[in-house]
Structures are given as structure tokens and as C-alpha cells.
Coordinates of C-alpha atoms in Angstrom, one line a residue:
M1 CA 80.7 119.5 94.3
D2 CA 79.7 122.3 91.9
E3 CA 83.4 123.2 91.4
L4 CA 84.1 119.6 90.4
T5 CA 81.3 119.5 87.8
A6 CA 82.5 122.8 86.4
H7 CA 86.1 121.6 86.2
Y8 CA 85.2 118.3 84.3
N9 CA 82.8 120.1 82.0
K10 CA 86.0 121.9 80.6
F11 CA 88.7 119.3 81.2
N12 CA 89.2 116.7 78.4
E13 CA 89.2 113.5 80.5
D14 CA 89.0 111.5 77.3
K15 CA 92.4 112.5 76.2
R16 CA 94.2 112.5 79.6
L17 CA 95.2 108.8 79.5
M18 CA 96.0 109.0 75.8
R19 CA 98.9 111.4 76.4
R20 CA 102.3 109.7 77.1
H21 CA 102.4 110.5 80.8
G22 CA 98.8 109.3 81.0
Q23 CA 99.7 106.1 79.1
V24 CA 102.2 105.2 81.8
E25 CA 99.5 105.4 84.4
Y26 CA 97.0 103.5 82.2
I27 CA 99.3 100.7 81.2
T28 CA 100.5 100.2 84.8
S29 CA 97.0 100.2 86.3
M30 CA 95.8 97.7 83.6
K31 CA 98.7 95.4 84.3
Y32 CA 97.6 95.1 88.0
I33 CA 93.9 95.0 87.2
H34 CA 94.6 92.0 85.0
K35 CA 96.8 90.4 87.6
Y36 CA 94.0 90.3 90.2
L37 CA 91.3 89.4 87.7
E38 CA 93.4 86.4 86.7
I39 CA 93.7 85.4 90.4
L40 CA 90.0 85.8 90.8
Q41 CA 89.3 83.8 87.7
G42 CA 91.5 81.0 89.0
E43 CA 89.4 80.9 92.2
N44 CA 86.1 80.9 90.3
A45 CA 84.4 78.4 88.0
K46 CA 85.7 78.9 84.5
D47 CA 82.3 79.6 83.1
T48 CA 81.6 82.4 85.6
T49 CA 82.0 85.9 84.2
L50 CA 83.6 88.2 86.7
Q51 CA 81.7 91.3 87.8
I52 CA 83.6 94.6 87.9
L53 CA 82.5 97.9 89.4
D54 CA 84.3 101.1 88.2
I55 CA 83.5 103.9 90.7
G56 CA 84.4 107.3 89.4
A57 CA 84.7 105.9 85.9
G58 CA 85.3 109.2 84.1
T59 CA 84.7 108.8 80.4
G60 CA 85.2 105.0 80.6
R61 CA 88.8 104.4 79.7
Y62 CA 89.0 101.4 82.0
A63 CA 85.4 100.4 82.0
V64 CA 85.0 100.2 78.3
E65 CA 88.2 98.3 77.7
L66 CA 87.4 95.8 80.4
A67 CA 83.9 95.3 78.9
K68 CA 85.5 94.7 75.5
E69 CA 87.6 92.0 77.1
G70 CA 84.4 90.2 78.1
Y71 CA 83.9 91.2 81.7
D72 CA 80.5 92.3 83.1
V73 CA 81.2 95.9 84.0
T74 CA 79.2 98.5 85.9
A75 CA 80.4 102.1 85.9
L76 CA 79.4 104.9 88.2
E77 CA 80.4 108.5 87.4
Y78 CA 79.5 111.7 89.4
V79 CA 79.9 114.2 86.6
R80 CA 77.0 114.1 84.1
Y81 CA 79.2 115.4 81.2
N82 CA 81.7 112.6 81.8
L83 CA 78.9 110.1 82.0
G84 CA 77.5 111.2 78.7
R85 CA 81.0 110.7 77.1
L86 CA 81.3 107.3 78.8
K87 CA 77.9 106.2 77.3
Q88 CA 79.0 107.4 73.8
N89 CA 82.3 105.5 74.1
A90 CA 80.5 102.4 75.3
D91 CA 77.9 102.5 72.4
R92 CA 80.8 102.8 69.9
A93 CA 82.6 99.9 71.5
E94 CA 79.5 97.7 71.7
K95 CA 78.9 98.2 68.0
E96 CA 82.5 97.2 67.2
C97 CA 82.2 94.1 69.4
C98 CA 78.8 93.1 67.9
A99 CA 80.3 93.4 64.4
V100 CA 82.8 90.7 65.2
G101 CA 80.5 88.5 67.4
K102 CA 82.1 89.5 70.7
K103 CA 80.3 90.0 74.0
F104 CA 80.0 93.5 75.4
F105 CA 78.2 94.3 78.7
L106 CA 78.5 97.7 80.4
Q107 CA 75.9 99.5 82.5
A108 CA 76.6 103.1 83.5
Y109 CA 75.0 105.2 86.1
Q110 CA 75.3 108.7 87.7
G111 CA 76.1 108.6 91.3
D112 CA 78.3 109.4 94.4
A113 CA 81.1 107.1 95.6
R114 CA 79.9 107.6 99.2
K115 CA 76.4 106.4 98.4
L116 CA 76.2 103.1 96.6
K117 CA 72.6 102.2 97.7
R118 CA 71.7 100.9 94.2
F119 CA 74.1 98.1 94.6
A120 CA 73.6 95.1 96.9
D121 CA 76.2 93.8 99.3
A122 CA 78.9 91.5 97.8
S123 CA 77.8 92.2 94.2
F124 CA 81.2 92.6 92.6
D125 CA 84.4 90.6 92.3
L126 CA 86.7 93.5 91.7
T127 CA 86.1 97.2 92.4
L128 CA 88.0 100.2 91.0
L129 CA 88.0 103.4 93.0
F130 CA 90.2 105.4 90.7
G131 CA 88.8 108.9 90.8
P132 CA 86.8 109.7 94.0
M133 CA 89.7 109.9 96.4
Y134 CA 91.2 112.8 94.4
H135 CA 88.1 114.9 95.1
L136 CA 87.1 113.9 98.7
Y137 CA 88.7 116.2 101.2
S138 CA 88.0 114.8 104.7
F139 CA 89.1 111.5 106.2
E140 CA 85.5 110.7 106.9
D141 CA 84.4 111.2 103.3
K142 CA 87.3 109.1 102.0
L143 CA 86.5 106.4 104.6
Q144 CA 82.8 106.4 103.6
A145 CA 83.7 105.8 100.0
L146 CA 86.1 103.0 100.9
T147 CA 83.6 101.4 103.2
E148 CA 80.9 101.5 100.6
A149 CA 83.4 99.9 98.1
K150 CA 84.1 97.2 100.6
R151 CA 80.4 96.6 101.2
V152 CA 79.6 96.0 97.5
T153 CA 82.7 93.8 96.9
R154 CA 82.3 90.1 97.7
P155 CA 84.4 88.5 100.4
G156 CA 87.8 87.6 98.9
G157 CA 87.3 90.2 96.2
Y158 CA 89.8 93.0 95.4
I159 CA 89.5 96.8 95.6
L160 CA 92.0 99.0 93.8
V161 CA 92.1 102.6 95.1
A162 CA 94.0 105.4 93.4
Y163 CA 95.3 108.5 95.3
L164 CA 97.1 111.7 94.4
M165 CA 100.3 112.0 96.3
N166 CA 101.2 114.8 98.7
E167 CA 104.8 115.3 97.5
Y168 CA 103.7 115.6 93.9
G169 CA 101.3 118.4 94.9
V170 CA 103.9 120.2 96.9
L171 CA 106.6 120.0 94.2
T172 CA 104.4 120.9 91.3
Y173 CA 101.8 123.3 92.5
G174 CA 103.8 124.5 95.6
F175 CA 107.3 125.0 94.1
K176 CA 107.2 124.6 90.4
E177 CA 104.2 126.8 89.9
G178 CA 105.2 129.1 92.8
H179 CA 102.3 128.8 95.3
A180 CA 104.1 127.4 98.3
L181 CA 104.2 130.6 100.3
E182 CA 100.5 131.4 99.8
C183 CA 99.5 127.8 100.6
M184 CA 101.5 128.0 103.9
A185 CA 99.9 131.4 104.7
D186 CA 96.3 130.2 104.2
G187 CA 96.8 126.8 105.9
R188 CA 96.7 124.6 102.8
L189 CA 100.3 123.5 103.5
D190 CA 101.4 123.0 107.0
E191 CA 104.9 123.3 108.5
D192 CA 105.5 119.6 107.8
Y193 CA 104.6 120.2 104.2
H194 CA 101.5 118.1 104.4
C195 CA 98.7 119.3 102.1
H196 CA 95.2 120.3 103.5
S197 CA 93.0 120.9 100.5
K198 CA 89.7 122.6 100.4
E199 CA 86.8 121.8 98.0
E200 CA 87.7 124.8 95.8
D201 CA 91.1 123.4 95.3
L202 CA 89.5 120.5 93.3
Y203 CA 92.2 117.9 94.3
D204 CA 93.3 116.4 97.6
Y205 CA 96.7 114.8 98.3
V206 CA 97.8 112.1 100.7
R207 CA 100.9 110.4 102.0
L208 CA 101.4 106.6 102.4
E209 CA 100.5 106.9 106.1
D210 CA 97.2 108.5 105.2
M211 CA 96.4 105.5 102.9
E212 CA 97.4 103.1 105.7
A213 CA 95.1 104.8 108.2
L214 CA 92.2 104.6 105.7
R215 CA 92.5 100.9 104.9
H216 CA 93.0 100.1 108.6
A217 CA 89.8 102.0 109.5
A218 CA 87.9 100.3 106.8
G219 CA 89.1 96.8 107.9
L220 CA 90.6 95.9 104.6
E221 CA 93.6 93.6 104.0
H222 CA 96.5 95.3 102.3
V223 CA 97.9 93.3 99.4
Q224 CA 100.3 95.7 97.8
T225 CA 100.8 99.3 96.8
I226 CA 102.2 100.5 93.4
S227 CA 103.3 103.7 91.9
A228 CA 101.0 104.1 88.9
D229 CA 103.1 106.6 87.0
G230 CA 106.4 107.0 88.8
P231 CA 108.3 110.1 87.5
A232 CA 106.1 110.3 84.3
D233 CA 104.1 113.4 85.3
Y234 CA 107.3 115.3 86.1
M235 CA 108.7 114.3 82.6
R236 CA 105.9 115.2 80.3
R237 CA 108.2 117.2 77.9
E238 CA 110.8 114.5 77.9
L239 CA 108.3 111.7 77.3
N240 CA 106.7 113.5 74.4
A241 CA 110.1 114.0 72.8
M242 CA 111.1 110.3 73.0
S243 CA 111.1 108.0 70.0
E244 CA 108.6 105.1 70.2
E245 CA 111.5 102.7 71.0
M246 CA 112.8 104.9 73.8
F247 CA 109.3 105.3 75.2
A248 CA 108.8 101.6 75.2
K249 CA 112.0 101.3 77.2
F250 CA 110.7 103.8 79.7
I251 CA 107.5 101.8 80.1
E252 CA 109.6 98.7 80.6
Y253 CA 111.8 100.5 83.2
H254 CA 108.7 101.9 85.1
L255 CA 107.0 98.5 85.2
S256 CA 110.1 96.9 86.6
T257 CA 110.4 99.5 89.4
C258 CA 106.8 100.6 90.3
E259 CA 106.6 98.2 93.3
R260 CA 109.9 99.5 94.8
P261 CA 109.2 100.9 98.3
E262 CA 111.6 103.8 98.0
L263 CA 109.6 105.1 95.0
L264 CA 106.1 104.7 96.4
G265 CA 104.5 108.1 97.0
A266 CA 107.0 110.0 94.8
G267 CA 104.9 109.9 91.7
A268 CA 101.6 111.7 91.0
H269 CA 99.3 108.6 91.4
T270 CA 99.6 105.6 93.7
V271 CA 97.3 102.6 93.7
D272 CA 96.5 100.7 96.9
I273 CA 95.5 97.1 96.2
L274 CA 93.2 95.8 99.0
R275 CA 91.3 92.6 99.6
C276 CA 88.0 92.1 101.4
K277 CA 88.4 89.6 104.2
K278 CA 86.4 86.5 103.6
S279 CA 84.4 87.1 106.8
H280 CA 83.8 90.8 106.3
L281 CA 80.0 90.6 105.9
G282 CA 77.7 90.4 108.9

């Protein structure tokens, strides 16, 4: 994964979800994170603080915000540079929370999504797997990451898994940027226009049936699938040119359509929402 480390040492992950197309992804993902946290809170004693694991936490955009909301958050990040930025962001947020008497709890570690040995079985109520599937290239590696997420999530808990979508990769890198012919020649794109990435490509892309095969192999219950950003990544220029009022309407439109089955898989990012069966341990 040296290519991955080199990439994120140069890529400004801090700013990605701040840009308008990234805000769509962030706002949508947070809506569904809160939806399932509320369900879990309703099932637990009111005085119990929910435990969240953010695997592939990047610079902490989700982890830090959830910790600010009072959840006990553990973050795991593979890239040491990102981890350093995460800890800086967490330290700043902790000081802000302490200044107003609010609880803030976030632990951050360096580690690989496929190897979660530092965490005991059934340790977390909700697990986010928002980055690793972008950078794992074989079915076996993806399944290992998903199986580990399942192991550390308590029975009845939720796992939210983000994927990059095949058609987004084909349309943008393949046709918009003009690489389709070379990708077909070297086997990265087959005659059915299914992507087959290599590690040096940095990103891997899936279709809905690939996601279904993974969750079935992992023995996880499918709750729902959402399009995290819909057409936002294709519309960066248009979103940036919108007034605040128009952009708010776009967010409203996207949130009203992100569960529609005909739109799933068409955007850049899709989130699979899964539940650990209550008898999965043992």
C-alpha cells in the first residue's frame, strides 16, 4: 500500500468533504448515521453511551463530529499523515468542547481494516467502513475487512459500508478523461465495462451485485442502500456556481431521492447499511 500512502500524503483529505460536492456526501451520510444511532439509542438504556468505530477515518471528518455530539468514538486510519491530521483536529475539538463543559471522547490508532486484533468481539454499536473498500482490490480482501467489521460490532449493531461505483469510474476516468481504450487494452476494463483495478490505480470500483455478494458472504443482514452523493460529483462546476438558496434546494432534492432504486450505483459513492444478526457470535 505504498502508493496509497504516497497519494494521501499529497491529497488534501481535510478539504474534500468541505467542497460542495463533498458536502452532499457528508450531509447524506450523517443523516443515515444519525438515523441508525437513534434506533440503537432507543434499544439501549438511556444512560448508555453508544460506542462507534470509524475504520478508515481519514482526517476525522465523521469521527470528530460524532465525538463532539457526545458519542464514544474510536478511529482507525491506515495512512499516518491522515492520522496525524485527525489527532490535530480531535485536539482542537476537545479544547472547544471542554471550554463549554461538553464531553468529548475520541481514541485514534493507526491500523489496517483487515486486521482489527486490538479490538475485542462485539465492542461497538455502530461501525463505519467509509474508506477501506475504495482501496482494497480483491474480493477476498474486501470480505476480510467486512468480516472484521462484523466481528467487532455487537449483535444487533449496524455497519455502514461505503463503495466507489463502477459506472462513475467508467464515465469519468474512462470516457470523460479519455482512458477507456487503454483500460480495455490492459484488462482494467472488460467487455462488459466492469472495472478491474490494480493497486497502482489507487481506487477500486464495484457494482451493486458486487456489494450484494460481499454482504452475503459475510453473513450480514441488508437493511438498505443509499446513494451518498447522487449526481453531485458529475456536477462540481454547477454546484460551485449555485447560490446558497439553490444549493440548499439541491441538497433537499438529493435527500428526497437518494434511496430510489433506479439511482443507486449511478453516483460516485454508495453506502450499504447492514446489521449484524443477533446470533452472529459463536
